[in-house]
Structures are given as C-alpha cells and as structure tokens.
Amino acid sequence: MDHWGEIRKLIETRHADRLAERVKELDEEGRKEVAARLPHLLKELRGRFDRWDTGLVDYAIVLRVAGAATLGGAAAVASWLYRRDFAPQWAGADSDVDLVLAVVADRPAAWRADLAKRLALRARTSDDRGMPLALALLRATGVEPPPHDPLVSGWLTSHLNGPQEGLPDDPLLDHLLPRLFEAEGAGRVLQWENDPRRGWLAALPALAESGRVQREMLIDGCVRRFLRGGTPIDLRFFVRLHEALAPSPAESAAYARDYLRLLPASPGQVAELAVKRLRALDDHTAAMSGSTAGGGRAAGDATPGGLTPDDLAEAWESLLFRSERKLVRAGLSWLDRSVRRTPELAGVVAAPLARAFAAESRDLQEKAVELAVAHAAAMDEEGRATVREAIELLPYDLGRRAAEAFPGGTVAKPEPAFAPPLLPAAPERSGRLVAPTSSLAELSDLMNPHIVSWPSWEKWERMLAGFVALATLDRAGLVAALRDQMPRSSYPSVSWHYPGGSWNRAEHWLFGAARSLTGTAPEAGTWRRLLPTRRMTPPHRMLLHRAAEVVRAVEEGTLPPVLLATPTHSTGHVAADELVRRLEILAAAGAKPLAADLQQALLRLPRTPDPEAMARAARLASPSARIVAEWRCPEVRVELDWTCGSKADCDDWHDGSHHHDMRPVLAATAEPTGLPLADLLLGSFESTASEAQHLAWWAATLPSHREVAAAHALPHVLRHHWTDSPAGSGRLRGLARAEGAPGAAFAAMLAHALGDPEQADAVDVLLEVAARDELPADEVGRQAGLLGANGHVKLTDLTAALDAAASRGAYAQVWLIAAAALPALLPAPGQRPRHGLTGFVTLAATTAEWCGAHGEIPAVRDAAARRGTSGLLRELRRLHTLVTAGPTTTTPGPS
C-alpha cells in the first residue's frame, strides 16, 4: 500500500484534521516510511519559496503533525516540532496543540514523559510558542516538571490569560506553585496583578482558605522571596500577595527575625510591609504583656514569639538609617508611640535617635531631636553618651537644642552668615534716537517691502518722518526713488500693490502714500475708503489715523514739511525743545500740523516738559503752538477687575478650581483734554484681537502713561496674541521704561510675563523696575496669585522666574510678591493644592528668611494649622514660624 502518497497529498492540500486521523492508522512500517520521506518533502517545499517568503509557514501545522506522529525518538520529535522553517520569529503560540497531543497519545508513557520534559526545557520565555504544548503534555503525563524557571512563568501566564476556575484541579499546581517563590522572572510576569478580587491575588488566598494549598507555604514563600532580594518590579506581586494573606500577629511571630532582616536594605515596598507586620506584632506583644495596663518590658523580655526591647531597638535603628523619608518618619512614629505606651523602652532608643540625627531632611532631624529631648530623663548614662556623640551631626540651631538636654555634646559651628546678592543698578531709562532720515537712498532701502514686513516702531517712525520731510525737500528725487523701488516688490500684503479691504497695518498706509505721491494710485480718497470703521483698540486707531492723514495730505497737497510726533528718545518721548523747533519750522513755512500727529506729539511729551521750551512755544502765534504751550500731562486713574466667562466659571474660580476663562475688566477716569484721539486713548479700553500686531509699539505711543499703555495691552497678552514678535520681547521693557506710576494693569502684565517661559526678559524687567523703586510688588503678587489660581500661568514657571530674580538681588521684592500671592494660591480645606505650590511656598520662606520678614499672614497661618505631614504643610509651617518669630510687624502684601 502506498502510505506515503496518501500522506503527501494530505500535506500538500494542508488537510490537518484528516492527516491526524490518517497517521494514527499507520502501522510501524508506514510510520518509518513517512518519517524517512518528510525531510525530503520539507526541502522540496522550501525550494518553492525564496528565503524571505513566509509561504512555507502555511505548511507548518501539517508538517508538525506528520513528524510528531511518525518520527521515532522523543528528541527527534522535539527538534522537528520547533524547526525555524515552521514559524517566523514573530510567530505567536502554537495553534495545533490538540492535534499534536492526539497523534502522540498512543506512544508509550515514558516516551511522552520524555518529550514533555524536553519541550519544557526548550522554553526560554514565559510566552515561548511551544509553552502551551509543553504544559499540556506535562499535565497529560503527570510527570514531575523539570526545574526550569521559564516553565513556571509560562504556567503562571497560562492561568493569567485564561480562566482560573480550573486552577485547583491543575495537576501542575502542587509541583509549580512552590517554585513560584524561587523562579526568576515569575515576579515580572505577575507585576501588574493588583486587584485582590480576581487573578492570582484572588486565587491563591482562596486556595489557602479552601485548604487546597497550605497558607503557611504561601506566607513562608513570600518571606523567603523577600530575603532572596530583587528589584521592586520582581517583588511587587509578592508584597501584594503577602498583604492579601494578611498574616495574623501569631503567624507573623514566626517570621519576626526575618522581618527585622528586611528593614535595613530591602526595597522600600518590602521594608514598609515589614514595618507594618512588626508594628502589629509589637502592639500584640504589648497587649499580651499587659503594658497598656501599666506593665513593662525589660531588655530581653517578650511574650512567646513576640518582640523584645532589643528587637525594637534593632528595628528602629535599621529604619532610621534608611534614606527614604517615609520609612524614617515611620520609624520615628513607631518609636514615639511605643515609648509613650511603654516608658521603660526609653532605655533602648538612644542609638536609633542618634542615627536619625544624620538624616538628610531637616524636619526629620527636628523630630529626632524632639524625641531625644522628651525621653532624655529615662535614658541610662550609656544611652545619653550615644546621643551626646551624635549632636555634632545636627545643624547649629538643632545642635544647641539637643545640647541643652545632653550637656557636653559638641555643637556644630554655625554656618557663615548668608549675604544676599545686591540688586543691580538700573540701566539708563532712555537714549537719543537717530534723527529721521534725510537721504533718498536710505529711505528707499528702509521702504524695501522685503525688509519692512515686521518693522519696529523706531524704523516705522523714521520711515514716516523721512518720507514727509523728503516730499518737501526733494519731491522729484523722492518720486524717482520710489518708482525705482516699486518693481522690487513681491509681497502683495506689504507691497506697493493695494491690499483689499481695510488697511489694518501701518506699512500699508506708507506704501499707499508712496503710490499717491508717484501718481500711481488706482484711485483718490483711499484714506476714506480703506480706514477701518469698526471698533479698534485706541492705540491702534491712533497709529492708523496718523498714517491715513499722511496719505490724505499727499492727495490734497497739504503735506507739512515735518512731523511733530517723531520720537527723539528710545522710550518714545519727544523732547519738548525738539517739538517746539518743529513748530517753528511749520510756522516759518505757513503750514499746519496734521491733527493726529499733533495729538500724538502731546502724548509723547515728558510728564514734566522743559519749562523754557514751553515758554518758546507760547511765543509762537499758531494755534497748535498755543495748544502745546498750555499742555499739562493729564492724570489718569486706571481700575482693573476680573470677570468670568460664565457663572459656573466664576464659582469654580472662587472655590479654587482651575480654569482659563478669566478676563480683565478695565476702566479709566481721565482729565479731558478736548482732543478726541487723545481723550479716546486715555479714557477708553476697546479691545479686538485682530489689532495686536503692533502691540509692542503701544508703550512708545503712551510713554508718559505707563499704566494706560499696560491696560490697553493686557487683554491681548492674556489671549496670547504674539503677532508682533516671536514672544512679545521688548513690549514689557518698553512699559518698564515709560513714565507714570505703575498700577494693577502693569502688575498683571509683569506677573503674566514672569509666568511665561518664552519671555526671557521678564526677570530683567523686574530687576530694572525694582532698582528704580518703581515696582508695585504687592500688586504684582496679587495679580500673580489670581493668574496662578485660574491657570493663566503655571506656578512652576512663575517660581523659576521669581527664584532667578531673588538670586540676582530682588529677594525683598520677591518676598513681597510671594506674600501677596499666597492667599489666592493656597487651597481651601479639602481641596488639592495646585501643582508647583510647594516650590512656591519654599521660595517664599527662603526670601522671607533672607530679608528678615516679620508679620503674620492669616491665610498661611490657617493653612499651616491643618493636619498632615505633606511637603506643602511642612513648608507652610516653616514660613509661618519665620514670619511670626521675633518682633511683630505688618508684613506688606496680603491684606
């Protein structure tokens, strides 16, 4: 009979089920024939595909089934089943386990046991593709599994990914469960098991409760695993299993020495578990010995299986030697509780407390000193000597406190007095600007559209003033130069071409004026049609009106020989003597100044103009000169309030929640000037987002009214419209160097900039304003608190900027800012603190110490009084202690 032909056909057609049935019917001779021909068939099939083709994988199941059924030795079958040809590197677990089991079922028991062991030992990982077959054969044969760690991990995974109801009946349970606590890799397989209601964390305690496995074996296995050591990941599951088993004090007593051995160097989670078991055992020991009723324990005494005082001393010393704050604090708490309950234990606390004197954290050192002083009287002379020798490990102030209770100890020398850095001197407020250009070639270069896409206000003013002056001095030359410039344009939005719609940028108007001057404008009266009619922020309206009236004057032939408002200083100011000189030029030419230009010039006069220059203006006969002579800088009072996008937002903000929809509400009370644009600029705060492209120019528009300029800019800054420059650089510095008392709007601008990591110059601005004694630190702090509370700035960024300012000499100002900000930033009872608040409070405490601040802050006092041991509460308590020690004065800042 042709056995091979039939088998080959089933392999070629990949009928695995029929193949399995057929090979089981083969006699010994037929099996030998198939086994002899299989390698040749494999070679033939392999030749049909190139080396990168995975087509041969499609024949893997039928080839494996045929080999398992016909190859003679167990070693040969194991090698055949896991040839590389049958599975790519990325293949998953075998899917033909049942077929392979079926075709080897009639093999001798010893042969199948041998195959099972060989397959088990071939596994290298818990998810090895041969693991399901190895486990199935081990279960089917009942043979004891070989000692192989990946096999244990694979067994765990098989139940982890499948139903665990059959675990009690698993033949491998008794063999492999004890190895769970020894096999490398088992802990990593189970590291994500954290739910005691399901998975292995539920199954193992349930098996112990039912009596299927011994509870003592599980507890003992966990403890042995801890003692063997390992990484936190390796031990995580065993810690959770030990907690799920919850050993009683009687069960824990058998492992008391083991728990003690775990305290000095085991991973933190294991040490915490050991502390918990030992504390429970200590409580049980104390209860059994009657210490709660007044009894006591001498050294070496304990209840059967309990803890002796020497054991407790060893435990405390091990814990207080650890570097983890949590464990050291747990050790101190345990020590304090035990000694209060059993005063006789004070005789063994000296060595542990001496260890804690070397703790890295000051608050832990303080607690150790507190306990040492409290129990000093009960210590024997040896214990007192131990504490006395460790006093030199403490900082000076804590060492002095300890030395009072333990005379004779060496107190460390006090640290050298800290000398805070000095505040750097303020730079010059302003410098003279380059005079407006009078060169045709220079003006032509300045007006190159490739260059003026984002001009500074200084360049814009030079271009505008140069254009007006040269149009009078050399009109023909200017026309020729501008016509030569026109073909070089390639950017319609900033070019010689008329952009559509309203002209919303200053350079549009300058190019429009050039088109009108050269006679190439497509139409007259553009200033009427292209000037935006919608609402505009007043500084932007002033800018466009000045530009539009130049275009109008060109069209109507009324262009004056000079502009009045061109700044003379880097702050945007116009020197009074230069303004009067320009008025004299206009008077000599019989020309009138442009209306918006005159009003802008008045707003750019210093707050206290040169009296002699103003007297010269009074002697001129022109109406504009008379306006200048009578000009007095108007007083303006700006008020800032905040509103919410909705009532829900307001409620969230007031109860301390984070949101981002707070908006400023600004109002101004100004002395009327009778000049419409000036009055609009000083008394109205219209705000539209599309006009922020010239935001950095506004400080130079109002150089004598810093707070008004800041109020105009604030809504745009909070909307993050940085369209005038990459990160608003220069805008804040312009406000810092302007004149006029800074108020809430400037403070909010500065607070926002300090919390914006992109505004690298914010710290320099704070230092500069502080050096001039113009920093409203309390108001900056209040605004910073509001901005931090509603999410406009991140506390981590704000803290970093203020820390940099303090380290450069502004520590007193930073303290005032922090003190004023804290009432808004501290969480209400029951609320989570904002991210970064601990660092902010730490900075506040540091700067308070540097400048010797005094005066209670009620919000800090109330927060520091709350229960807890968090880092935030520790820093709040430190701050409260600092500002309430010594003479009491009023701390500037918070009300």
CSV table of N, CA and C in Angstrom, one decimal, residues 640-644 650 653-654 662-666 714 718 744 748 779 782-783 786-787 790 792:
chain,number,residue,atom,x,y,z
A,640,LEU,N,-8.7,98.0,37.5
A,640,LEU,CA,-8.7,96.6,36.9
A,640,LEU,C,-9.5,95.7,37.8
A,641,ASP,N,-10.4,95.0,37.2
A,641,ASP,CA,-11.2,93.9,37.8
A,641,ASP,C,-11.2,92.7,36.9
A,642,TRP,N,-11.7,91.6,37.4
A,642,TRP,CA,-11.7,90.4,36.6
A,642,TRP,C,-13.1,89.8,36.6
A,643,THR,N,-13.4,89.3,35.4
A,643,THR,CA,-14.8,88.7,35.3
A,643,THR,C,-14.6,87.3,34.7
A,644,CYS,N,-15.6,86.5,34.7
A,644,CYS,CA,-15.6,85.1,34.2
A,644,CYS,C,-16.4,85.0,33.0
A,650,CYS,N,-17.0,81.4,37.3
A,650,CYS,CA,-16.7,82.2,38.5
A,650,CYS,C,-16.8,81.4,39.7
A,653,TRP,N,-13.7,79.3,40.0
A,653,TRP,CA,-12.5,80.1,40.4
A,653,TRP,C,-12.5,80.4,41.8
A,654,HIS,N,-13.7,80.9,42.3
A,654,HIS,CA,-13.7,81.3,43.7
A,654,HIS,C,-13.6,80.1,44.7
A,662,MET,N,-10.9,83.6,32.7
A,662,MET,CA,-10.9,84.8,33.4
A,662,MET,C,-10.5,86.0,32.5
A,663,ARG,N,-11.3,87.1,32.5
A,663,ARG,CA,-11.0,88.2,31.6
A,663,ARG,C,-10.9,89.5,32.4
A,664,PRO,N,-10.0,90.4,32.0
A,664,PRO,CA,-9.8,91.6,32.7
A,664,PRO,C,-11.0,92.6,32.3
A,665,VAL,N,-11.4,93.3,33.3
A,665,VAL,CA,-12.4,94.4,33.0
A,665,VAL,C,-11.7,95.7,33.5
A,666,LEU,N,-11.5,96.6,32.5
A,666,LEU,CA,-10.7,97.8,32.7
A,666,LEU,C,-11.5,99.1,32.6
A,714,LEU,N,-3.0,94.6,28.1
A,714,LEU,CA,-3.3,93.4,28.9
A,714,LEU,C,-4.3,92.4,28.3
A,718,LEU,N,-3.2,88.3,27.5
A,718,LEU,CA,-3.9,87.2,28.1
A,718,LEU,C,-4.5,86.3,27.1
A,744,ALA,N,-2.2,98.3,38.7
A,744,ALA,CA,-2.6,96.9,38.6
A,744,ALA,C,-2.4,96.3,37.2
A,748,ALA,N,-0.2,93.2,36.4
A,748,ALA,CA,-0.7,91.9,35.8
A,748,ALA,C,0.2,91.6,34.6
A,779,GLU,N,1.1,94.5,44.4
A,779,GLU,CA,0.1,94.4,43.4
A,779,GLU,C,0.6,93.3,42.4
A,782,ARG,N,-0.5,90.1,44.1
A,782,ARG,CA,-1.9,89.9,44.0
A,782,ARG,C,-2.3,89.4,42.6
A,783,GLN,N,-1.8,90.0,41.6
A,783,GLN,CA,-2.2,89.6,40.2
A,783,GLN,C,-1.6,88.3,39.9
A,786,LEU,N,-3.9,85.7,41.3
A,786,LEU,CA,-5.1,85.5,40.6
A,786,LEU,C,-4.8,84.7,39.3
A,787,LEU,N,-3.7,85.1,38.6
A,787,LEU,CA,-3.3,84.4,37.3
A,787,LEU,C,-3.0,83.0,37.6
A,790,ASN,N,-6.2,80.8,38.4
A,790,ASN,CA,-7.1,80.5,37.3
A,790,ASN,C,-6.4,79.9,36.1
A,792,HIS,N,-3.8,80.9,34.2
A,792,HIS,CA,-3.2,81.7,33.1
A,792,HIS,C,-1.7,81.5,33.2
